[in-house]
PDB file of C-alpha atoms in Angstrom:
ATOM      1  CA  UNK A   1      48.545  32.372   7.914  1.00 47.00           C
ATOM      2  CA  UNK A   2      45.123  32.029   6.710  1.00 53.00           C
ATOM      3  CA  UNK A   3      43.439  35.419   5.268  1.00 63.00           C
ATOM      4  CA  UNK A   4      39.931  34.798   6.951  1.00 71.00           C
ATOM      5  CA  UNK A   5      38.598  32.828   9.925  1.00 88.00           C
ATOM      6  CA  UNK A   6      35.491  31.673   8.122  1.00 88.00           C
ATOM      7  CA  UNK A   7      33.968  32.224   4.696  1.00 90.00           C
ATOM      8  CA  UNK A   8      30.959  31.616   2.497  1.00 86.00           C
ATOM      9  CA  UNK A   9      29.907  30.498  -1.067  1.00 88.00           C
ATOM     10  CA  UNK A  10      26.810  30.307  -2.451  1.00 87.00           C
ATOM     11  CA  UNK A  11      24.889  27.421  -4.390  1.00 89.00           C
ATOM     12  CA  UNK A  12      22.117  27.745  -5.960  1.00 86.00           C
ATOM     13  CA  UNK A  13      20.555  29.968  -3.575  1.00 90.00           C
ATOM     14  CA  UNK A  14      21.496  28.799  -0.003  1.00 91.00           C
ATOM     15  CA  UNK A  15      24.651  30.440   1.291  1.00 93.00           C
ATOM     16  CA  UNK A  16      27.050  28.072   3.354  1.00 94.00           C
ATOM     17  CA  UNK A  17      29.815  29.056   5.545  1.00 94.00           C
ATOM     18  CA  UNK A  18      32.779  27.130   6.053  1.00 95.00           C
ATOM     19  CA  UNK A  19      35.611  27.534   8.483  1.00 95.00           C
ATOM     20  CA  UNK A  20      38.886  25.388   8.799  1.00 95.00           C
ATOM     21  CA  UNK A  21      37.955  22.985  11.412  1.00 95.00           C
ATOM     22  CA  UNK A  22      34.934  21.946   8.864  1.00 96.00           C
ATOM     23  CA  UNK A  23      37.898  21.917   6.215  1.00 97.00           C
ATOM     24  CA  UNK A  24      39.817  19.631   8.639  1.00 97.00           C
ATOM     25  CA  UNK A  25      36.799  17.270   9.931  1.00 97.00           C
ATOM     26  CA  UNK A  26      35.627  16.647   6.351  1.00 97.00           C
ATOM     27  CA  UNK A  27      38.752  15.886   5.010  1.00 97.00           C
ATOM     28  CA  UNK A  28      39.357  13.022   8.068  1.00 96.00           C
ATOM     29  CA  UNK A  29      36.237  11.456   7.120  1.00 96.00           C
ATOM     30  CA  UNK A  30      37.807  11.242   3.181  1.00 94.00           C
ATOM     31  CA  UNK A  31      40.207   9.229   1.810  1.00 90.00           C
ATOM     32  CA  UNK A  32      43.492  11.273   0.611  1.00 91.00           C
ATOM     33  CA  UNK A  33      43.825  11.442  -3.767  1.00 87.00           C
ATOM     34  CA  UNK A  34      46.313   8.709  -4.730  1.00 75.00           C
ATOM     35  CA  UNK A  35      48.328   9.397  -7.003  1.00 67.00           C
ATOM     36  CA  UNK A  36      48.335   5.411  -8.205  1.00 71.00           C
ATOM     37  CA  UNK A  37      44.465   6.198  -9.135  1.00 68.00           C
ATOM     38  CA  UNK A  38      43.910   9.946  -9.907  1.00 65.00           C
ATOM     39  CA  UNK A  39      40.792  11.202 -11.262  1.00 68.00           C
ATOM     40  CA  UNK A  40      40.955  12.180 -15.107  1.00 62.00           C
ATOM     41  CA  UNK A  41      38.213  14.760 -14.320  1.00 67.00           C
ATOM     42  CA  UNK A  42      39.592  16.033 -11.264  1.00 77.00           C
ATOM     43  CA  UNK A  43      42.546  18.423 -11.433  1.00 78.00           C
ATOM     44  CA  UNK A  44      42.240  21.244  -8.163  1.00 89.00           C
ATOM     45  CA  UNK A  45      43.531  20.025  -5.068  1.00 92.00           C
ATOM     46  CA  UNK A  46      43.676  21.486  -1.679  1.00 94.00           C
ATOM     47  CA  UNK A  47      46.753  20.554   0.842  1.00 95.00           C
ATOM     48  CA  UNK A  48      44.742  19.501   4.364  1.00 96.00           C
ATOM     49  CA  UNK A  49      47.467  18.919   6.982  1.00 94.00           C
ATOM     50  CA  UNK A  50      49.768  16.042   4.975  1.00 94.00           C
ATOM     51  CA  UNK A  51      47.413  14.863   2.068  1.00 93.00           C
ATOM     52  CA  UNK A  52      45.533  16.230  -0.955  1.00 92.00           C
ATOM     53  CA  UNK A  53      42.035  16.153  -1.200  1.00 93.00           C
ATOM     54  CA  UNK A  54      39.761  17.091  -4.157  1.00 93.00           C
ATOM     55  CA  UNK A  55      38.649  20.935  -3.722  1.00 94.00           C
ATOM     56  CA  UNK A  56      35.089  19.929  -4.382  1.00 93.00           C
ATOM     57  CA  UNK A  57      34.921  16.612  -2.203  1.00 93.00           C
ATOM     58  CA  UNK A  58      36.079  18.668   0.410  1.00 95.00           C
ATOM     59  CA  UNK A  59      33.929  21.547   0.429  1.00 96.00           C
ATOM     60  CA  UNK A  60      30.737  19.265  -0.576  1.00 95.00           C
ATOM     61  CA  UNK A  61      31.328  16.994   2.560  1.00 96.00           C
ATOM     62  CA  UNK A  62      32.517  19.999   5.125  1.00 96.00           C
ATOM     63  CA  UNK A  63      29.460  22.309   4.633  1.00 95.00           C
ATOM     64  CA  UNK A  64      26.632  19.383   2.860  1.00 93.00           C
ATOM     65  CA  UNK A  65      26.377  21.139   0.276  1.00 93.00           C
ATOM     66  CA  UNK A  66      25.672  19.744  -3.497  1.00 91.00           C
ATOM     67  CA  UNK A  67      26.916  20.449  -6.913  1.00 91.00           C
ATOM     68  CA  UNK A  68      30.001  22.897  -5.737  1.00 93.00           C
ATOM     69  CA  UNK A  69      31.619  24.040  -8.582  1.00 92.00           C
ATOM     70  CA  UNK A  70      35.501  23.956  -8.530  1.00 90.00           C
ATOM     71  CA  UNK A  71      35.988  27.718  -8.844  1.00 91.00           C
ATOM     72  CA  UNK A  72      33.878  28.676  -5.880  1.00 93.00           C
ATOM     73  CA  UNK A  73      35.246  25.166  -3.804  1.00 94.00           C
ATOM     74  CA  UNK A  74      39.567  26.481  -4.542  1.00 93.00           C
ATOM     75  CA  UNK A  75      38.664  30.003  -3.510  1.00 93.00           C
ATOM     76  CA  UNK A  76      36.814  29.858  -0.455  1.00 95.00           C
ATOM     77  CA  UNK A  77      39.301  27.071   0.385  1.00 96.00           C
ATOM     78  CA  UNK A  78      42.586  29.299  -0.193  1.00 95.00           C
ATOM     79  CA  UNK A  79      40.585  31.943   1.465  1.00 94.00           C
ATOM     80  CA  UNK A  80      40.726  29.912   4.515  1.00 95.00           C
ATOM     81  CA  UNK A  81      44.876  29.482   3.983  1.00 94.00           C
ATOM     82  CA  UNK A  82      44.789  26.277   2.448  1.00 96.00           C
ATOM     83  CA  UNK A  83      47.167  25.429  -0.473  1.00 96.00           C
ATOM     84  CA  UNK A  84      45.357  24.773  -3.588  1.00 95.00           C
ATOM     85  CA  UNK A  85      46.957  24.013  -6.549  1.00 87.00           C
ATOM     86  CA  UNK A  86      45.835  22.256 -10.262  1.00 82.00           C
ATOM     87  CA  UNK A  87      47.426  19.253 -11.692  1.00 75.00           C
ATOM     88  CA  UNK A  88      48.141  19.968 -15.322  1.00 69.00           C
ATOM     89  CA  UNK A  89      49.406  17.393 -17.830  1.00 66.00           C
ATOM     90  CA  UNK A  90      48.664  17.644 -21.753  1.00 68.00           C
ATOM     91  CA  UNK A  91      46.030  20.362 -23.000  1.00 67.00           C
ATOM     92  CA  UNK A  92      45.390  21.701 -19.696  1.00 64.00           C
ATOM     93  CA  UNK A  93      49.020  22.835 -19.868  1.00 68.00           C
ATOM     94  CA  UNK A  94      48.972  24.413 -23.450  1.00 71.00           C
ATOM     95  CA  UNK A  95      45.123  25.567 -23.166  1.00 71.00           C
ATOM     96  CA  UNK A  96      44.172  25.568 -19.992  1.00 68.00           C
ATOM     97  CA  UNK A  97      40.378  24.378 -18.882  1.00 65.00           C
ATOM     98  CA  UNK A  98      37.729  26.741 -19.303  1.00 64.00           C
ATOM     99  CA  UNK A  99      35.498  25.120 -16.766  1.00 67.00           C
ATOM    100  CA  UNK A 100      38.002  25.200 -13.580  1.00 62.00           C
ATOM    101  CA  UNK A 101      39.554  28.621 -14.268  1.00 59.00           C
ATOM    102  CA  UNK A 102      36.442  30.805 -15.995  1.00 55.00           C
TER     103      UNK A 102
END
C-alpha cells in the first residue's frame, strides 16, 4: 500500500509533484531496462507494474523535469509505494556509491 497519494521534489528551484498515475503513464511511454543491455551508470530501479525502469528516467519523463538526481527520483518514488531497489555488482557491493546513497 503506497504511504502517500502524491508527493513532491524539488530541482533547482521549481517544485514538481508527482502522483502514481504520472509514475504509470511515464513509464508506458519508456522502454523497460534489459537486462541483455544494462546501463554501467545506472544502478536504482523502480518496479512499475511488471518491468523495471530507471528511477531517474522515470521521474524526469512523469513530471518534465531535468537533471533529477537519483536520491530525490528513489524516494519520492518509494514514497508513492513503488519498489525501488539498487543493482550492486563489484565496488558498489564492498563500498557502496557515494553519489546514489549520500
Amino acid at each position: 500500500m503506497p504511504s502517500a497519494s502524491q508527493t513532491a521534489f524539488t530541482v533547482g528551484d521549481a517544485t514538481h509533484r508527482l502522483t502514481a498515475d504520472m509514475v504509470h503513464t511515464a513509464a508506458a511511454r519508456l522502454t523497460p531496462a534489459d537486462s541483455a543491455d544494462l546501463h554501467p551508470n545506472r544502478s536504482w530501479y523502480a518496479l512499475v507494474g511488471t518491468h523495471l525502469y530507471y528511477v531517474v528516467d522515470v521521474v524526469e519523463e512523469a513530471t518534465g523535469a531535468g537533471g533529477v538526481k537519483v536520491k530525490p527520483a528513489r524516494l519520492v518514488l518509494a514514497d508513492l509505494g513503488f519498489p525501488v531497489f539498487a543493482l550492486g555488482w563489484s565496488a558498489l557491493l564492498t563500498k557502496g556509491h557515494p553519489g546514489h546513497t549520500g
